[in-house]
Amino acid sequence: MASFAANNSNMYQKAYHQEQLEQHSFLITGGAGFIGSNLVEYLLKHKAKKVRVLDNLATGFKHNLAEFESNPNFEFILGDIRDVETCKKAVNGIDYVLHQAALGSVPRSFDDPISTNAVNISGFLNILIASRDAGVKRMVYAASSSTYGDSKALPKQEEIIGNPLSPYAITKYVNELYADNISKHFNFHSVGLRYFNVFGPKQNVKGAYAAVIPLFFNAGIHNTKVTINGDGNQTRDFTFVENVVQANMKSLFAEINQHEVFNVAVGDRISVNDLWNNIKELTQSTVEASHGENRIGDVRDSLADITKAKTLLKYNPTYKIREGLAITYDFFKKQAVANEK
């Protein structure tokens, strides 16, 4: 097995924008979460005029934002996107909205479809309409590769989707329908980014709905039990979070005059078994994975066609999975050491 190169965890040195961020104010909903806090880091590192975070801390964490609290350009609002007045307050004076707030997780959506619907559909619509009414220049929102549903076609192309396989997938597709309708009738053109299995620093390793990569790293670092759902031969287009930040920044300022949806991924895939073997090597774990039942609502194989994003956004994913895993391991290893003190 190939060895991992030494990594540099000093992220976001490269600018993915050409505009003067000092002249613009940004709202990040869900900014205390994994992807949201990475967007906060990028914007503040590149001198944004104002970065306002709206988060109810249901799945986000204040510690993800601790390093930014002393920055005069940073502002935090504790609030819920399900409340219309909170959304109106949050978008006041904002130029650009990065909407990351959602109740993620396919299993959670089966366990609690009502909350998933309320946050992911009603909350989304609240932010969309508030942004439109406040004169926001553009809203970029987190869509999902789960929208492809039961379509067997590979690689996934934006215009070819199947039937959704979970309540979560339904909510994310409804977001796209609302955004497209508002674009056509009100000339407010948002951009949806269909994320493919995002991973990286600040992703939550705890809780019943933690994603596979932080779970694997936590097990590898502590040399504890690993259970893979199904046979482990299911494949995913795992996407390092800095690639996702790049796509968000390029979507904010792209010359687009209608609602657009883009795949955000690498355009490569790996099986879950191989993923564990890579993480096992990185962490020097001696644990052999066991296999459990298939997870309800899971897609078997996922691979993105990123031609559209490359063409219209000039998106170019600079981190492949091995590079991303090396940086992510460095983060989780440091986190584990800190927690032991």
mmCIF file of C-alpha atoms in Angstrom:
data_model
loop_
_atom_site.group_PDB
_atom_site.id
_atom_site.type_symbol
_atom_site.label_atom_id
_atom_site.label_comp_id
_atom_site.label_asym_id
_atom_site.label_seq_id
_atom_site.Cartn_x
_atom_site.Cartn_y
_atom_site.Cartn_z
ATOM 1 C CA MET A 1 0.000 0.000 0.000
ATOM 2 C CA ALA A 2 1.299 3.461 -0.890
ATOM 3 C CA SER A 3 2.613 5.570 1.952
ATOM 4 C CA PHE A 4 1.151 8.919 2.873
ATOM 5 C CA ALA A 5 3.228 12.028 2.281
ATOM 6 C CA ALA A 6 3.854 14.487 5.084
ATOM 7 C CA ASN A 7 0.955 16.917 5.278
ATOM 8 C CA ASN A 8 0.548 20.616 5.844
ATOM 9 C CA SER A 9 -2.502 21.379 7.924
ATOM 10 C CA ASN A 10 -2.226 25.113 7.345
ATOM 11 C CA MET A 11 -5.323 25.351 5.220
ATOM 12 C CA TYR A 12 -6.858 28.153 3.179
ATOM 13 C CA GLN A 13 -3.656 29.911 2.210
ATOM 14 C CA LYS A 14 -4.773 29.961 -1.401
ATOM 15 C CA ALA A 15 -7.432 32.453 -2.470
ATOM 16 C CA TYR A 16 -10.350 30.990 -4.417
ATOM 17 C CA HIS A 17 -11.772 34.418 -5.182
ATOM 18 C CA GLN A 18 -10.603 37.532 -7.018
ATOM 19 C CA GLU A 19 -13.003 40.018 -5.422
ATOM 20 C CA GLN A 20 -12.144 42.315 -2.520
ATOM 21 C CA LEU A 21 -13.757 40.555 0.432
ATOM 22 C CA GLU A 22 -13.062 43.643 2.579
ATOM 23 C CA GLN A 23 -16.002 45.255 0.803
ATOM 24 C CA HIS A 24 -18.556 42.509 1.486
ATOM 25 C CA SER A 25 -20.527 41.103 4.407
ATOM 26 C CA PHE A 26 -21.410 37.412 4.657
ATOM 27 C CA LEU A 27 -23.946 35.361 6.573
ATOM 28 C CA ILE A 28 -23.180 31.690 7.213
ATOM 29 C CA THR A 29 -26.124 29.735 8.531
ATOM 30 C CA GLY A 30 -24.987 26.662 10.422
ATOM 31 C CA GLY A 31 -21.629 28.367 10.814
ATOM 32 C CA ALA A 32 -20.819 26.520 14.040
ATOM 33 C CA GLY A 33 -20.992 23.226 12.184
ATOM 34 C CA PHE A 34 -18.341 21.373 10.236
ATOM 35 C CA ILE A 35 -18.525 22.955 6.781
ATOM 36 C CA GLY A 36 -19.840 26.263 8.090
ATOM 37 C CA SER A 37 -16.923 26.832 10.457
ATOM 38 C CA ASN A 38 -14.475 26.048 7.665
ATOM 39 C CA LEU A 39 -16.161 28.745 5.567
ATOM 40 C CA VAL A 40 -15.841 31.160 8.494
ATOM 41 C CA GLU A 41 -12.129 30.383 8.692
ATOM 42 C CA TYR A 42 -11.613 31.021 4.981
ATOM 43 C CA LEU A 43 -13.515 34.313 4.932
ATOM 44 C CA LEU A 44 -11.820 35.747 8.003
ATOM 45 C CA LYS A 45 -8.403 34.586 6.845
ATOM 46 C CA HIS A 46 -9.015 36.527 3.623
ATOM 47 C CA LYS A 47 -10.171 39.698 5.415
ATOM 48 C CA ALA A 48 -13.924 39.683 4.821
ATOM 49 C CA LYS A 49 -15.613 42.877 6.020
ATOM 50 C CA LYS A 50 -18.106 40.990 8.196
ATOM 51 C CA VAL A 51 -18.777 37.315 8.829
ATOM 52 C CA ARG A 52 -22.012 36.716 10.697
ATOM 53 C CA VAL A 53 -22.936 33.225 11.877
ATOM 54 C CA LEU A 54 -26.479 32.093 12.606
ATOM 55 C CA ASP A 55 -26.659 28.769 14.452
ATOM 56 C CA ASN A 56 -28.923 27.183 17.078
ATOM 57 C CA LEU A 57 -26.099 24.842 18.184
ATOM 58 C CA ALA A 58 -28.303 21.770 17.735
ATOM 59 C CA THR A 59 -25.579 20.065 15.718
ATOM 60 C CA GLY A 60 -22.927 22.813 15.687
ATOM 61 C CA PHE A 61 -20.458 23.678 18.440
ATOM 62 C CA LYS A 62 -19.203 26.962 19.830
ATOM 63 C CA HIS A 63 -15.700 25.475 20.102
ATOM 64 C CA ASN A 64 -15.574 25.386 16.290
ATOM 65 C CA LEU A 65 -15.746 29.192 16.404
ATOM 66 C CA ALA A 66 -13.647 29.883 19.502
ATOM 67 C CA GLU A 67 -10.606 31.054 17.513
ATOM 68 C CA PHE A 68 -12.688 33.710 15.726
ATOM 69 C CA GLU A 69 -14.515 35.272 18.670
ATOM 70 C CA SER A 70 -11.914 38.001 19.213
ATOM 71 C CA ASN A 71 -11.982 39.013 15.551
ATOM 72 C CA PRO A 72 -13.850 42.349 15.208
ATOM 73 C CA ASN A 73 -15.223 41.224 11.835
ATOM 74 C CA PHE A 74 -16.941 38.190 13.365
ATOM 75 C CA GLU A 75 -20.459 38.108 14.795
ATOM 76 C CA PHE A 76 -22.484 35.231 16.238
ATOM 77 C CA ILE A 77 -26.276 35.041 16.469
ATOM 78 C CA LEU A 78 -27.788 32.229 18.488
ATOM 79 C CA GLY A 79 -30.998 31.472 16.641
ATOM 80 C CA ASP A 80 -33.037 29.008 14.622
ATOM 81 C CA ILE A 81 -33.764 29.173 10.892
ATOM 82 C CA ARG A 82 -37.262 27.859 11.603
ATOM 83 C CA ASP A 83 -38.072 31.306 13.025
ATOM 84 C CA VAL A 84 -38.900 33.819 10.286
ATOM 85 C CA GLU A 85 -38.024 36.919 12.308
ATOM 86 C CA THR A 86 -34.635 35.465 13.243
ATOM 87 C CA CYS A 87 -33.896 34.920 9.551
ATOM 88 C CA LYS A 88 -34.887 38.487 8.685
ATOM 89 C CA LYS A 89 -32.605 39.830 11.397
ATOM 90 C CA ALA A 90 -29.724 37.605 10.292
ATOM 91 C CA VAL A 91 -29.770 38.759 6.642
ATOM 92 C CA ASN A 92 -30.050 42.465 7.483
ATOM 93 C CA GLY A 93 -27.070 44.296 5.973
ATOM 94 C CA ILE A 94 -25.699 41.130 4.363
ATOM 95 C CA ASP A 95 -24.352 40.948 0.803
ATOM 96 C CA TYR A 96 -23.920 37.176 0.439
ATOM 97 C CA VAL A 97 -25.476 34.174 2.193
ATOM 98 C CA LEU A 98 -23.840 30.763 2.545
ATOM 99 C CA HIS A 99 -26.647 28.508 3.760
ATOM 100 C CA GLN A 100 -25.209 25.431 5.469
ATOM 101 C CA ALA A 101 -27.762 24.976 8.264
ATOM 102 C CA ALA A 102 -29.623 21.670 8.079
ATOM 103 C CA LEU A 103 -30.383 18.503 9.947
ATOM 104 C CA GLY A 104 -28.069 16.116 8.170
ATOM 105 C CA SER A 105 -27.898 12.322 8.210
ATOM 106 C CA VAL A 106 -30.050 9.823 6.366
ATOM 107 C CA PRO A 107 -30.644 7.678 9.502
ATOM 108 C CA ARG A 108 -31.714 10.723 11.529
ATOM 109 C CA SER A 109 -34.257 11.607 8.841
ATOM 110 C CA PHE A 110 -35.892 8.191 9.211
ATOM 111 C CA ASP A 111 -35.865 8.513 13.006
ATOM 112 C CA ASP A 112 -37.288 12.049 12.986
ATOM 113 C CA PRO A 113 -38.686 13.043 9.591
ATOM 114 C CA ILE A 114 -40.816 15.852 11.050
ATOM 115 C CA SER A 115 -37.817 17.764 12.444
ATOM 116 C CA THR A 116 -35.816 17.065 9.299
ATOM 117 C CA ASN A 117 -38.624 18.524 7.197
ATOM 118 C CA ALA A 118 -39.072 21.568 9.447
ATOM 119 C CA VAL A 119 -35.392 22.508 9.430
ATOM 120 C CA ASN A 120 -34.421 21.493 5.908
ATOM 121 C CA ILE A 121 -37.503 22.708 4.046
ATOM 122 C CA SER A 122 -39.262 25.369 6.144
ATOM 123 C CA GLY A 123 -35.963 26.698 7.478
ATOM 124 C CA PHE A 124 -34.463 26.761 4.001
ATOM 125 C CA LEU A 125 -37.461 28.640 2.607
ATOM 126 C CA ASN A 126 -37.280 31.165 5.459
ATOM 127 C CA ILE A 127 -33.665 31.976 4.607
ATOM 128 C CA LEU A 128 -34.310 31.998 0.862
ATOM 129 C CA ILE A 129 -37.218 34.459 1.090
ATOM 130 C CA ALA A 130 -35.499 36.613 3.723
ATOM 131 C CA SER A 131 -32.428 36.824 1.483
ATOM 132 C CA ARG A 132 -34.501 37.754 -1.541
ATOM 133 C CA ASP A 133 -36.441 40.423 0.354
ATOM 134 C CA ALA A 134 -33.299 41.903 1.930
ATOM 135 C CA GLY A 135 -31.594 42.427 -1.428
ATOM 136 C CA VAL A 136 -28.884 39.832 -0.853
ATOM 137 C CA LYS A 137 -26.705 39.594 -3.962
ATOM 138 C CA ARG A 138 -26.520 35.798 -3.940
ATOM 139 C CA MET A 139 -27.335 32.828 -1.761
ATOM 140 C CA VAL A 140 -25.295 29.644 -2.121
ATOM 141 C CA TYR A 141 -26.784 26.658 -0.337
ATOM 142 C CA ALA A 142 -25.774 23.141 0.617
ATOM 143 C CA ALA A 143 -27.578 20.705 -1.651
ATOM 144 C CA SER A 144 -26.799 16.994 -1.534
ATOM 145 C CA SER A 145 -25.705 14.059 -3.651
ATOM 146 C CA SER A 146 -28.525 12.133 -1.948
ATOM 147 C CA THR A 147 -30.786 13.800 -4.524
ATOM 148 C CA TYR A 148 -29.592 11.236 -7.077
ATOM 149 C CA GLY A 149 -31.533 8.604 -5.150
ATOM 150 C CA ASP A 150 -32.003 5.276 -6.870
ATOM 151 C CA SER A 151 -30.460 6.357 -10.172
ATOM 152 C CA LYS A 152 -27.850 3.761 -11.140
ATOM 153 C CA ALA A 153 -26.123 6.012 -13.699
ATOM 154 C CA LEU A 154 -22.421 6.719 -12.995
ATOM 155 C CA PRO A 155 -20.914 9.232 -12.880
ATOM 156 C CA LYS A 156 -23.726 11.381 -11.511
ATOM 157 C CA GLN A 157 -24.708 14.268 -13.784
ATOM 158 C CA GLU A 158 -26.771 17.154 -12.481
ATOM 159 C CA GLU A 159 -29.695 16.751 -14.882
ATOM 160 C CA ILE A 160 -30.205 12.987 -14.294
ATOM 161 C CA ILE A 161 -31.666 12.069 -10.912
ATOM 162 C CA GLY A 162 -33.684 9.153 -9.586
ATOM 163 C CA ASN A 163 -36.243 8.728 -6.820
ATOM 164 C CA PRO A 164 -35.090 9.861 -3.359
ATOM 165 C CA LEU A 165 -34.327 7.055 -0.924
ATOM 166 C CA SER A 166 -34.805 8.885 2.383
ATOM 167 C CA PRO A 167 -36.698 11.770 3.983
ATOM 168 C CA TYR A 168 -33.392 13.670 4.046
ATOM 169 C CA ALA A 169 -32.975 13.263 0.283
ATOM 170 C CA ILE A 170 -36.535 14.475 -0.256
ATOM 171 C CA THR A 171 -35.868 17.654 1.721
ATOM 172 C CA LYS A 172 -32.713 18.473 -0.206
ATOM 173 C CA TYR A 173 -34.455 18.007 -3.537
ATOM 174 C CA VAL A 174 -37.325 20.244 -2.404
ATOM 175 C CA ASN A 175 -34.721 22.945 -1.665
ATOM 176 C CA GLU A 176 -33.666 22.832 -5.304
ATOM 177 C CA LEU A 177 -37.264 23.071 -6.489
ATOM 178 C CA TYR A 178 -37.989 26.098 -4.315
ATOM 179 C CA ALA A 179 -34.745 27.829 -5.309
ATOM 180 C CA ASP A 180 -35.456 27.262 -8.995
ATOM 181 C CA ASN A 181 -39.011 28.561 -8.661
ATOM 182 C CA ILE A 182 -37.917 31.721 -6.840
ATOM 183 C CA SER A 183 -35.232 32.291 -9.470
ATOM 184 C CA LYS A 184 -37.718 32.069 -12.331
ATOM 185 C CA HIS A 185 -40.443 34.212 -10.784
ATOM 186 C CA PHE A 186 -38.493 36.746 -8.712
ATOM 187 C CA ASN A 187 -35.132 37.022 -10.462
ATOM 188 C CA PHE A 188 -33.244 35.959 -7.311
ATOM 189 C CA HIS A 189 -30.700 33.438 -8.539
ATOM 190 C CA SER A 190 -29.257 31.100 -5.922
ATOM 191 C CA VAL A 191 -26.753 28.280 -6.378
ATOM 192 C CA GLY A 192 -27.110 24.771 -4.960
ATOM 193 C CA LEU A 193 -24.010 22.672 -4.351
ATOM 194 C CA ARG A 194 -24.578 18.934 -4.275
ATOM 195 C CA TYR A 195 -21.956 17.859 -1.769
ATOM 196 C CA PHE A 196 -20.499 14.370 -2.073
ATOM 197 C CA ASN A 197 -19.419 12.883 1.297
ATOM 198 C CA VAL A 198 -17.497 15.847 2.666
ATOM 199 C CA PHE A 199 -14.792 15.233 5.280
ATOM 200 C CA GLY A 200 -12.053 17.151 7.041
ATOM 201 C CA PRO A 201 -11.059 19.055 10.192
ATOM 202 C CA LYS A 202 -13.847 20.038 12.615
ATOM 203 C CA GLN A 203 -16.137 17.187 11.590
ATOM 204 C CA ASN A 204 -17.918 15.733 14.608
ATOM 205 C CA VAL A 205 -16.652 12.350 15.829
ATOM 206 C CA LYS A 206 -19.365 11.891 18.456
ATOM 207 C CA GLY A 207 -23.069 11.237 18.404
ATOM 208 C CA ALA A 208 -25.326 8.624 16.856
ATOM 209 C CA TYR A 209 -25.158 10.221 13.408
ATOM 210 C CA ALA A 210 -21.443 10.850 13.034
ATOM 211 C CA ALA A 211 -20.073 10.399 9.511
ATOM 212 C CA VAL A 212 -17.905 7.446 8.570
ATOM 213 C CA ILE A 213 -14.503 9.155 8.273
ATOM 214 C CA PRO A 214 -14.439 10.762 11.738
ATOM 215 C CA LEU A 215 -15.761 7.490 13.185
ATOM 216 C CA PHE A 216 -12.970 5.566 11.456
ATOM 217 C CA PHE A 217 -10.315 8.027 12.622
ATOM 218 C CA ASN A 218 -11.595 7.905 16.185
ATOM 219 C CA ALA A 219 -11.460 4.104 16.115
ATOM 220 C CA GLY A 220 -8.043 4.040 14.463
ATOM 221 C CA ILE A 221 -6.451 6.518 16.861
ATOM 222 C CA HIS A 222 -7.809 4.659 19.907
ATOM 223 C CA ASN A 223 -7.442 1.193 18.351
ATOM 224 C CA THR A 224 -11.082 0.361 19.039
ATOM 225 C CA LYS A 225 -13.764 -1.650 17.246
ATOM 226 C CA VAL A 226 -14.810 -0.727 13.700
ATOM 227 C CA THR A 227 -18.067 -1.858 12.107
ATOM 228 C CA ILE A 228 -18.650 -1.350 8.390
ATOM 229 C CA ASN A 229 -22.231 -1.278 7.136
ATOM 230 C CA GLY A 230 -22.858 -4.069 4.639
ATOM 231 C CA ASP A 231 -20.036 -5.717 2.705
ATOM 232 C CA GLY A 232 -17.972 -2.528 2.518
ATOM 233 C CA ASN A 233 -17.693 -2.625 -1.253
ATOM 234 C CA GLN A 234 -20.031 0.344 -1.625
ATOM 235 C CA THR A 235 -18.145 3.299 -3.104
ATOM 236 C CA ARG A 236 -18.134 7.017 -2.387
ATOM 237 C CA ASP A 237 -16.645 10.149 -3.918
ATOM 238 C CA PHE A 238 -15.183 11.452 -0.642
ATOM 239 C CA THR A 239 -14.523 15.192 -0.875
ATOM 240 C CA PHE A 240 -12.092 17.138 1.299
ATOM 241 C CA VAL A 241 -13.630 20.221 2.883
ATOM 242 C CA GLU A 242 -11.241 22.742 1.299
ATOM 243 C CA ASN A 243 -12.548 21.659 -2.115
ATOM 244 C CA VAL A 244 -16.038 22.452 -0.830
ATOM 245 C CA VAL A 245 -14.977 25.874 0.426
ATOM 246 C CA GLN A 246 -13.480 26.575 -2.991
ATOM 247 C CA ALA A 247 -16.768 25.682 -4.692
ATOM 248 C CA ASN A 248 -18.722 27.944 -2.338
ATOM 249 C CA MET A 249 -16.466 30.914 -2.953
ATOM 250 C CA LYS A 250 -16.493 30.497 -6.714
ATOM 251 C CA SER A 251 -20.292 30.113 -6.696
ATOM 252 C CA LEU A 252 -20.747 33.383 -4.812
ATOM 253 C CA PHE A 253 -19.133 35.454 -7.536
ATOM 254 C CA ALA A 254 -19.730 33.417 -10.695
ATOM 255 C CA GLU A 255 -21.550 35.077 -13.588
ATOM 256 C CA ILE A 256 -24.837 33.220 -13.314
ATOM 257 C CA ASN A 257 -28.248 34.582 -14.300
ATOM 258 C CA GLN A 258 -30.467 31.670 -13.261
ATOM 259 C CA HIS A 259 -30.678 29.062 -10.527
ATOM 260 C CA GLU A 260 -27.907 26.499 -10.954
ATOM 261 C CA VAL A 261 -26.995 23.241 -9.245
ATOM 262 C CA PHE A 262 -23.462 21.828 -9.266
ATOM 263 C CA ASN A 263 -21.832 18.612 -8.132
ATOM 264 C CA VAL A 264 -19.071 19.293 -5.626
ATOM 265 C CA ALA A 265 -16.719 16.343 -5.425
ATOM 266 C CA VAL A 266 -13.389 15.079 -6.737
ATOM 267 C CA GLY A 267 -14.611 12.831 -9.538
ATOM 268 C CA ASP A 268 -12.989 9.737 -8.045
ATOM 269 C CA ARG A 269 -14.254 7.047 -5.710
ATOM 270 C CA ILE A 270 -13.091 4.560 -3.128
ATOM 271 C CA SER A 271 -14.800 1.659 -1.384
ATOM 272 C CA VAL A 272 -15.544 1.869 2.329
ATOM 273 C CA ASN A 273 -13.262 -1.155 2.874
ATOM 274 C CA ASP A 274 -10.360 0.618 1.173
ATOM 275 C CA LEU A 275 -11.151 3.767 3.108
ATOM 276 C CA TRP A 276 -10.754 1.874 6.392
ATOM 277 C CA ASN A 277 -7.513 0.287 5.169
ATOM 278 C CA ASN A 278 -6.101 3.731 4.365
ATOM 279 C CA ILE A 279 -7.114 5.120 7.750
ATOM 280 C CA LYS A 280 -5.858 1.971 9.463
ATOM 281 C CA GLU A 281 -2.455 2.537 7.858
ATOM 282 C CA LEU A 282 -2.388 6.217 8.810
ATOM 283 C CA THR A 283 -3.313 5.560 12.448
ATOM 284 C CA GLN A 284 -1.291 2.342 12.684
ATOM 285 C CA SER A 285 -4.333 0.545 14.011
ATOM 286 C CA THR A 286 -4.264 -3.230 14.421
ATOM 287 C CA VAL A 287 -8.056 -3.613 14.377
ATOM 288 C CA GLU A 288 -9.779 -5.700 11.724
ATOM 289 C CA ALA A 289 -13.149 -4.302 10.744
ATOM 290 C CA SER A 290 -16.328 -6.297 11.275
ATOM 291 C CA HIS A 291 -19.386 -5.988 9.064
ATOM 292 C CA GLY A 292 -22.955 -5.166 10.039
ATOM 293 C CA GLU A 293 -26.274 -4.759 8.273
ATOM 294 C CA ASN A 294 -26.758 -2.490 5.270
ATOM 295 C CA ARG A 295 -27.923 0.955 6.344
ATOM 296 C CA ILE A 296 -31.460 1.903 5.336
ATOM 297 C CA GLY A 297 -31.643 4.555 2.628
ATOM 298 C CA ASP A 298 -28.008 4.254 1.579
ATOM 299 C CA VAL A 299 -26.954 4.662 -2.018
ATOM 300 C CA ARG A 300 -24.765 1.772 -3.217
ATOM 301 C CA ASP A 301 -22.298 3.702 -5.381
ATOM 302 C CA SER A 302 -21.589 7.373 -5.748
ATOM 303 C CA LEU A 303 -19.310 9.120 -8.215
ATOM 304 C CA ALA A 304 -19.665 12.688 -9.456
ATOM 305 C CA ASP A 305 -19.244 14.175 -12.881
ATOM 306 C CA ILE A 306 -17.777 17.596 -12.046
ATOM 307 C CA THR A 307 -17.614 18.876 -15.625
ATOM 308 C CA LYS A 308 -20.326 21.481 -15.076
ATOM 309 C CA ALA A 309 -18.621 22.987 -12.008
ATOM 310 C CA LYS A 310 -15.272 22.982 -13.770
ATOM 311 C CA THR A 311 -16.760 24.721 -16.794
ATOM 312 C CA LEU A 312 -19.041 27.337 -15.225
ATOM 313 C CA LEU A 313 -17.350 27.902 -11.868
ATOM 314 C CA LYS A 314 -13.751 27.133 -12.821
ATOM 315 C CA TYR A 315 -13.835 24.726 -9.894
ATOM 316 C CA ASN A 316 -10.704 22.603 -9.630
ATOM 317 C CA PRO A 317 -10.493 20.256 -6.629
ATOM 318 C CA THR A 318 -6.938 20.511 -5.390
ATOM 319 C CA TYR A 319 -7.151 17.834 -2.687
ATOM 320 C CA LYS A 320 -7.494 14.146 -3.523
ATOM 321 C CA ILE A 321 -8.652 11.742 -0.848
ATOM 322 C CA ARG A 322 -5.186 10.706 0.377
ATOM 323 C CA GLU A 323 -4.054 14.306 0.864
ATOM 324 C CA GLY A 324 -7.299 15.131 2.619
ATOM 325 C CA LEU A 325 -7.065 12.101 4.888
ATOM 326 C CA ALA A 326 -3.530 13.029 5.916
ATOM 327 C CA ILE A 327 -4.599 16.552 6.939
ATOM 328 C CA THR A 328 -7.700 15.224 8.669
ATOM 329 C CA TYR A 329 -5.669 12.659 10.604
ATOM 330 C CA ASP A 330 -3.386 15.418 11.843
ATOM 331 C CA PHE A 331 -6.422 17.323 13.138
ATOM 332 C CA PHE A 332 -8.038 14.353 14.890
ATOM 333 C CA LYS A 333 -4.739 13.208 16.369
ATOM 334 C CA LYS A 334 -4.147 16.647 17.901
ATOM 335 C CA GLN A 335 -7.736 16.713 19.129
ATOM 336 C CA ALA A 336 -7.323 13.312 20.787
ATOM 337 C CA VAL A 337 -4.112 14.424 22.523
ATOM 338 C CA ALA A 338 -5.808 17.601 23.757
ATOM 339 C CA ASN A 339 -8.758 15.624 25.133
ATOM 340 C CA GLU A 340 -6.415 13.362 27.088
ATOM 341 C CA LYS A 341 -4.819 16.256 28.943
#
